[in-house]
PDB file of C-alpha atoms in Angstrom:
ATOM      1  CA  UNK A   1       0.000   0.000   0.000  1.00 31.00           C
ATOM      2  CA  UNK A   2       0.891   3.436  -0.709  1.00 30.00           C
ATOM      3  CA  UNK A   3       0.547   6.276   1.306  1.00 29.00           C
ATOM      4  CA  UNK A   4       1.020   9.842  -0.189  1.00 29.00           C
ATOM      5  CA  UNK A   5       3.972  11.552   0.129  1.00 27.00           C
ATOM      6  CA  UNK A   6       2.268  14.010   2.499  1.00 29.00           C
ATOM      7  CA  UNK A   7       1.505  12.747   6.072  1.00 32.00           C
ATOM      8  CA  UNK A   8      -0.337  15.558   7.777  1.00 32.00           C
ATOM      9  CA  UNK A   9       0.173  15.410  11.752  1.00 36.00           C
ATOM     10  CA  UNK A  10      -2.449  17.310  13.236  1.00 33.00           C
ATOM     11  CA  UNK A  11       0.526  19.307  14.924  1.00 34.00           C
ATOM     12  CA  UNK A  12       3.005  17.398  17.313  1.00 34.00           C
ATOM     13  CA  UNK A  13       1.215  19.456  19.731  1.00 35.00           C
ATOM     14  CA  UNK A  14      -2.435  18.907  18.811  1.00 34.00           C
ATOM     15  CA  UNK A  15      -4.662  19.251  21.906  1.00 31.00           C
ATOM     16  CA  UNK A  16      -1.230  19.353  23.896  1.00 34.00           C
ATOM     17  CA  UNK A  17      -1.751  19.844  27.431  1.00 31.00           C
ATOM     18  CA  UNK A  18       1.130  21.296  29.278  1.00 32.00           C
ATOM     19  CA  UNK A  19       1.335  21.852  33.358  1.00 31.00           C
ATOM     20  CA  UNK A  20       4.088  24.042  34.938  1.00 30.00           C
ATOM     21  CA  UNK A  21       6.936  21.625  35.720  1.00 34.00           C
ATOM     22  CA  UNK A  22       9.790  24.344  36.647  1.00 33.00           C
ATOM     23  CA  UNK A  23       9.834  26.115  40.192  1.00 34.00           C
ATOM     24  CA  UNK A  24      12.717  28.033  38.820  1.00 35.00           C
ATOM     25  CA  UNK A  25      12.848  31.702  39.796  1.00 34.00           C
ATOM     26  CA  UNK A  26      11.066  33.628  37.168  1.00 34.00           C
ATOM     27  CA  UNK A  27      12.496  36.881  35.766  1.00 33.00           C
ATOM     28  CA  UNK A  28      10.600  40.436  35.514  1.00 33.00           C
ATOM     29  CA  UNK A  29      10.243  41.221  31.935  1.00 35.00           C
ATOM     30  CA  UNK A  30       7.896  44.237  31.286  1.00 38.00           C
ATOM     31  CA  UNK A  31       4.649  42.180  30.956  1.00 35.00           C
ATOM     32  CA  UNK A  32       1.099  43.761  29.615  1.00 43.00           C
ATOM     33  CA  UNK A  33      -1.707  42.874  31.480  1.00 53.00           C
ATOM     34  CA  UNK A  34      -3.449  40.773  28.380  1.00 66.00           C
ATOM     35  CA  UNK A  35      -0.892  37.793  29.102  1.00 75.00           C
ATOM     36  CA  UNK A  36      -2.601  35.661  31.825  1.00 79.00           C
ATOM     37  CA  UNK A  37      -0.607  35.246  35.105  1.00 79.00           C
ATOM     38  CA  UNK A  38       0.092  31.695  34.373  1.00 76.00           C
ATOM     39  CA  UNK A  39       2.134  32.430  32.147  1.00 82.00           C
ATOM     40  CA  UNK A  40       3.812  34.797  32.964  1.00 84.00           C
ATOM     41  CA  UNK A  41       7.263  34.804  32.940  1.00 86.00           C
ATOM     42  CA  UNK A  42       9.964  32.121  32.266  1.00 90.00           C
ATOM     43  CA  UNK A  43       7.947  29.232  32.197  1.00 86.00           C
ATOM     44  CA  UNK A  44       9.231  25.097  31.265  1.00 91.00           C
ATOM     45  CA  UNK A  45       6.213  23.365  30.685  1.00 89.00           C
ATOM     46  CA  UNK A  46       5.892  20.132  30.553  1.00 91.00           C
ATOM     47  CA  UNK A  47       3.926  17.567  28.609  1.00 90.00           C
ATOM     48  CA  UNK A  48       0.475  15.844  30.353  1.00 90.00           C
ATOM     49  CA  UNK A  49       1.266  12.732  28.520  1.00 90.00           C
ATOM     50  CA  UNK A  50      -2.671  11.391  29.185  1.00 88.00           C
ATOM     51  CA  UNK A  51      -4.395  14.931  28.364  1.00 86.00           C
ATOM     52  CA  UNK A  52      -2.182  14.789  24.849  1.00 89.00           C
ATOM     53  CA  UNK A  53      -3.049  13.678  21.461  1.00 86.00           C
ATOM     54  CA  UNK A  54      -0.542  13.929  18.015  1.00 92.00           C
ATOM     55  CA  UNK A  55      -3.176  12.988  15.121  1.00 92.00           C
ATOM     56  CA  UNK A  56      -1.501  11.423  11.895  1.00 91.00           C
ATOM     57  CA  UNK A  57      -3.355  11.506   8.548  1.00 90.00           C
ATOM     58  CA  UNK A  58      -1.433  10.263   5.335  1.00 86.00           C
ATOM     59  CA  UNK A  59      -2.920   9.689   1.820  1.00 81.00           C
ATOM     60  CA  UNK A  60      -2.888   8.035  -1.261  1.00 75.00           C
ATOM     61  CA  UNK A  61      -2.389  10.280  -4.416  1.00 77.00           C
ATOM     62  CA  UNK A  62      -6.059  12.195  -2.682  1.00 74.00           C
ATOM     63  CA  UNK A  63      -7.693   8.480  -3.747  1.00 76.00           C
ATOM     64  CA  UNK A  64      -7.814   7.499  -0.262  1.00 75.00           C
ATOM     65  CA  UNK A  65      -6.555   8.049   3.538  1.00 83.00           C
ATOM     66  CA  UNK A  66      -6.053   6.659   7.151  1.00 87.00           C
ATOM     67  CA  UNK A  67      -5.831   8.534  10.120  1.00 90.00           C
ATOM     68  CA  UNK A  68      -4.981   8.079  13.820  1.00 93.00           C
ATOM     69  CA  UNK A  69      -2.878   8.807  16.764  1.00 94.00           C
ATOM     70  CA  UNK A  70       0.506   8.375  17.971  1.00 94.00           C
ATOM     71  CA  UNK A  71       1.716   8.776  21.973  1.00 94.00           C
ATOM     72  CA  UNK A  72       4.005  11.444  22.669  1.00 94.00           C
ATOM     73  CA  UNK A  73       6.497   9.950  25.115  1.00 95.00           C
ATOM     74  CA  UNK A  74       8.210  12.871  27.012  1.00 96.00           C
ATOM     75  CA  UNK A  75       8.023  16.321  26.207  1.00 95.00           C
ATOM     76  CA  UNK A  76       8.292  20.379  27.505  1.00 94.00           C
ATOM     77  CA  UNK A  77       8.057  23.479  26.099  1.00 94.00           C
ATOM     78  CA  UNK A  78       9.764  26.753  27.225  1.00 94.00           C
ATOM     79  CA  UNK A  79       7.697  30.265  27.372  1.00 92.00           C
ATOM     80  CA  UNK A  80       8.308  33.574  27.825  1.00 91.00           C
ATOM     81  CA  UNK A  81       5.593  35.839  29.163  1.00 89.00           C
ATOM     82  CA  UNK A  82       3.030  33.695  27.253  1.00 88.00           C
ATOM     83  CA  UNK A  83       5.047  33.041  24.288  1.00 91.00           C
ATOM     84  CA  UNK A  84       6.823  29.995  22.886  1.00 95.00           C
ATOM     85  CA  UNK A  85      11.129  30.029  22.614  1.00 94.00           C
ATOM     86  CA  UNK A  86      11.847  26.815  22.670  1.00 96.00           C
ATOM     87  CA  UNK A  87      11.060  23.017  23.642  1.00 97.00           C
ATOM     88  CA  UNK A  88      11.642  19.156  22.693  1.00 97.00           C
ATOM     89  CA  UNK A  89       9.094  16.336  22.241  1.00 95.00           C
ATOM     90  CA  UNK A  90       9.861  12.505  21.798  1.00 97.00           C
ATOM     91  CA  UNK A  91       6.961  10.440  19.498  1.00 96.00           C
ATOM     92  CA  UNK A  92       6.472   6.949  20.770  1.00 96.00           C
ATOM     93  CA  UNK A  93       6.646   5.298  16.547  1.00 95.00           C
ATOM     94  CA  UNK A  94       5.761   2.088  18.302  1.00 94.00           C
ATOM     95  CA  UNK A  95       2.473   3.131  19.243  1.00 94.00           C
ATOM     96  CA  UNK A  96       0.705   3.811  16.015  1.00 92.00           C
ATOM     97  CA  UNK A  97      -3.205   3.511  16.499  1.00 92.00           C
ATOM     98  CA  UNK A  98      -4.997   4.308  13.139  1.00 90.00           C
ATOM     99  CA  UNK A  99      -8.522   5.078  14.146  1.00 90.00           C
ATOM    100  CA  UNK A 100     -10.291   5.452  10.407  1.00 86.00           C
ATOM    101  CA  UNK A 101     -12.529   2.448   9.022  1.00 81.00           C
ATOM    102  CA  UNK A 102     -11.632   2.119   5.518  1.00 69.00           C
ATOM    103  CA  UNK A 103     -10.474  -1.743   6.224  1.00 71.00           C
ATOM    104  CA  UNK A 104     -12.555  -3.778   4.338  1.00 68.00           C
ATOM    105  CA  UNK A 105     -10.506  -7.252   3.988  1.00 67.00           C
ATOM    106  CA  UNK A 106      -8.254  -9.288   5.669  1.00 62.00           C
ATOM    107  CA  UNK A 107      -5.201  -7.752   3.831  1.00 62.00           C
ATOM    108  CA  UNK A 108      -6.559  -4.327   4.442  1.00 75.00           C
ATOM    109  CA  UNK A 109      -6.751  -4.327   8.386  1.00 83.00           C
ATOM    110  CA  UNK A 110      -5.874  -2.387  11.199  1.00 85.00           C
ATOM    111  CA  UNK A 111      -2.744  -4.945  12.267  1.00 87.00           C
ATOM    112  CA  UNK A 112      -1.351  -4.831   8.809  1.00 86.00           C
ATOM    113  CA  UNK A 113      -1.844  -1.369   8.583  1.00 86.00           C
ATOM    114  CA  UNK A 114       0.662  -1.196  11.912  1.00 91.00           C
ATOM    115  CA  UNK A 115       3.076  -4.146  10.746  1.00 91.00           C
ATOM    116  CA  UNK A 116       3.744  -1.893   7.004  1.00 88.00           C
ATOM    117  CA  UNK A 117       3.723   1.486   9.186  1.00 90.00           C
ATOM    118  CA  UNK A 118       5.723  -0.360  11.424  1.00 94.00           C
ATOM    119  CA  UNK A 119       8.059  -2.021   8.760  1.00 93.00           C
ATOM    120  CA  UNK A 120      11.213  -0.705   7.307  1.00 91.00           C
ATOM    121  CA  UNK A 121       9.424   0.422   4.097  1.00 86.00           C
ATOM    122  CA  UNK A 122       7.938   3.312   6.283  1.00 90.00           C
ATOM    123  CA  UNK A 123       8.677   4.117   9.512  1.00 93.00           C
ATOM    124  CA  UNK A 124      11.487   1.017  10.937  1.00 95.00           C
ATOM    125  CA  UNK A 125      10.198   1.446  14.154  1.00 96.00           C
ATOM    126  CA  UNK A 126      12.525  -1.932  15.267  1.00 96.00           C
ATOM    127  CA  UNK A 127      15.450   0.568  14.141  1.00 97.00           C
ATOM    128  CA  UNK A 128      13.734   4.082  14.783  1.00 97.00           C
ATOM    129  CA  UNK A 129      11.792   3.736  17.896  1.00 97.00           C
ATOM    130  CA  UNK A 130      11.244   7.254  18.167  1.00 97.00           C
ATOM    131  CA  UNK A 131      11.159  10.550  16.554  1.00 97.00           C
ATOM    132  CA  UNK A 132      11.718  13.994  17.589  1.00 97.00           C
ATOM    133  CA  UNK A 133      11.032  17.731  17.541  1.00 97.00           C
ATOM    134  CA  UNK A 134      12.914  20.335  19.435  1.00 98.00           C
ATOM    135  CA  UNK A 135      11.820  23.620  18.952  1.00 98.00           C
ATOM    136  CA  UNK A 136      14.553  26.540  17.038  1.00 97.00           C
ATOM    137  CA  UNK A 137      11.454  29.712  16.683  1.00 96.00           C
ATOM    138  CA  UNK A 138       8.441  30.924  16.753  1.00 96.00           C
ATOM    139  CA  UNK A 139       6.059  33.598  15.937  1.00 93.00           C
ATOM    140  CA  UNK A 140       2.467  34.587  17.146  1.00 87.00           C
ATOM    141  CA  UNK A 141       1.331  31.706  15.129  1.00 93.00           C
ATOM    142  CA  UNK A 142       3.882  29.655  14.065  1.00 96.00           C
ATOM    143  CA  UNK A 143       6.578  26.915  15.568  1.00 97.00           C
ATOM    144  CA  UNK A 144       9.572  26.066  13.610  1.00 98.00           C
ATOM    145  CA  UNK A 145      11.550  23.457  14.234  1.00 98.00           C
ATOM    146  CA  UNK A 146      13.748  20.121  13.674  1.00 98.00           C
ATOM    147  CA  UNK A 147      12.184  16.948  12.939  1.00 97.00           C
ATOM    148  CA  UNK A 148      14.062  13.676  13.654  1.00 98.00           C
ATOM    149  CA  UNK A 149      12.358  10.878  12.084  1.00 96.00           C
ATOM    150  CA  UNK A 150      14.028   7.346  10.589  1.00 95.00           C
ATOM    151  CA  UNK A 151      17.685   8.829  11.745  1.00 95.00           C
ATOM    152  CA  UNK A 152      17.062  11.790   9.174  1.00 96.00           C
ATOM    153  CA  UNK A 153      16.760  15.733  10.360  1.00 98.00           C
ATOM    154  CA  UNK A 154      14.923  18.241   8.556  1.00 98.00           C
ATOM    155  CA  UNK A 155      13.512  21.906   9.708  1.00 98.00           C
ATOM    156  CA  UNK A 156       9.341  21.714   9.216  1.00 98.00           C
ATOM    157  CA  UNK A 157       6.671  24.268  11.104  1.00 97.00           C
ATOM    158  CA  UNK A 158       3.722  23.836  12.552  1.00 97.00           C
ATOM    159  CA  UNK A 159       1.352  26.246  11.839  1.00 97.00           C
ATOM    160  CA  UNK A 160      -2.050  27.577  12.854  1.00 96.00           C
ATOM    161  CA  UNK A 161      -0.721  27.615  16.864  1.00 95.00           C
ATOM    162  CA  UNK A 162      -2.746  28.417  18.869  1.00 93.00           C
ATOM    163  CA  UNK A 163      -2.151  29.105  22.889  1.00 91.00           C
ATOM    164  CA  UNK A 164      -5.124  28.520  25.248  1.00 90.00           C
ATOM    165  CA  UNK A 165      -3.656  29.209  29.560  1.00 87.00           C
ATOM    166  CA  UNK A 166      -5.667  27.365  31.770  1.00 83.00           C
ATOM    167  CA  UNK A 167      -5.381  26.738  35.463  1.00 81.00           C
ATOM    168  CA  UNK A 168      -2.519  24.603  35.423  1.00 79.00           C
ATOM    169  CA  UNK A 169      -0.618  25.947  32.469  1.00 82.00           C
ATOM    170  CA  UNK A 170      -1.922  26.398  28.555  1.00 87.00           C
ATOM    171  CA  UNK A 171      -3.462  23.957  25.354  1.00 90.00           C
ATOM    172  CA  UNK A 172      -1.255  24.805  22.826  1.00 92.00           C
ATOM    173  CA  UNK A 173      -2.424  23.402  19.117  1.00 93.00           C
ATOM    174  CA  UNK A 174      -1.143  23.553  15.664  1.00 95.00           C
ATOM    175  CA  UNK A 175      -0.734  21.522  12.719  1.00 95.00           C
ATOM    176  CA  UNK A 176       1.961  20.585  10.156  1.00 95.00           C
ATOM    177  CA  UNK A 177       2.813  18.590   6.982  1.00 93.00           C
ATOM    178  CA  UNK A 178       5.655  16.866   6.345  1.00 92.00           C
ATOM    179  CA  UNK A 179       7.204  15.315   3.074  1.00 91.00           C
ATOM    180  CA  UNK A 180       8.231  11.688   4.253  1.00 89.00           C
ATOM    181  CA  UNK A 181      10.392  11.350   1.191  1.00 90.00           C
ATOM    182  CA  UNK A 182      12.544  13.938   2.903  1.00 95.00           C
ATOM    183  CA  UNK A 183      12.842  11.112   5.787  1.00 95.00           C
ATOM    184  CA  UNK A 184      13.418   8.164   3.734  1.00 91.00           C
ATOM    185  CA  UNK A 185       9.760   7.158   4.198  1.00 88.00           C
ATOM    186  CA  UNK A 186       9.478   5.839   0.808  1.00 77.00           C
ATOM    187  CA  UNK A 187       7.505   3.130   0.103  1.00 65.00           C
TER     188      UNK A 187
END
């Protein structure tokens, strides 16, 4: 089976919860009052690994698609007075779950779907456990960074961020689209 040559992961912070991990002393940058006190700041946030989601969605030439989610194994991300500079995030590859229906036959199930993922074709999980993105920039709405995936590094951005502070810390969301050729993901 192919999938296309775009896999689009719904950010690799999508619905990211993040809770205040740091009780570091915080500096006192000129702050305006429309950045909520949470975040306020120097801030190192770190991942809720059970309140977090990264959604996966790869196609075929726009004739068809599967979609899913992936565990995030470990991750924080640094603020500054409510904005992102910088942060790291490990991808479980081991725990692919696709969670679309279009399985129709024995050789078109959920397990084989995982096993070619899974295989060396695509992702070589048995060599490539993991994969990673560590933060280099950001904007109002953007994240830039370096993806690690299959051994290979390449800068990609997530777009569309958005940052939502809530008691504990913020939901920070976005979404970006890779080119798995670029990663040796070339089936």
């Amino acid at each position: 089976m192919k999938i296309s040559q775009i896999i689009t992961a719904s950010a690799l912070v999508a619905a990211t919860m993040f809770t205040s991990c740091s009780d570091a002393p915080v500096s006192a940058p000129a702050i305006t009052d429309n950045i909520p006190a949470i975040l306020k700041g120097d801030k190192n946030l770190s991942l809720d690994l059970a309140g977090s989601t990264l959604h996966w969605k790869g196609e075929m030439l726009g004739l068809y698609s599967h979609d899913g989610n992936v565990k995030i194994a470990s991750g924080s991300v640094g603020m500054k007075d409510g904005k992102i500079n910088g942060g790291t995030f490990t991808i479980d590859m081991a725990a692919i779950e696709p969670l679309d229906n279009g399985y129709d036959e024995a050789d078109h199930s959920k397990a084989n779907l995982i096993g070619h993922l899974s295989s060396p074709d695509f992702f070589d999980i048995a060599n490539h456990p993991t994969a990673t993105f560590t933060i280099t920039g950001a904007t109002a709405n953007t994240v830039t960074g370096n993806l690690t995936l299959k051994g290979k590094t390449n800068p990609e951005t997530i777009e569309n961020v958005t940052i939502t502070p809530d008691v504990t810390g913020a939901k920070i969301s976005g979404k970006m689209k890779i080119d798995r050729k670029k990663y040796d993901v070339n089936f």
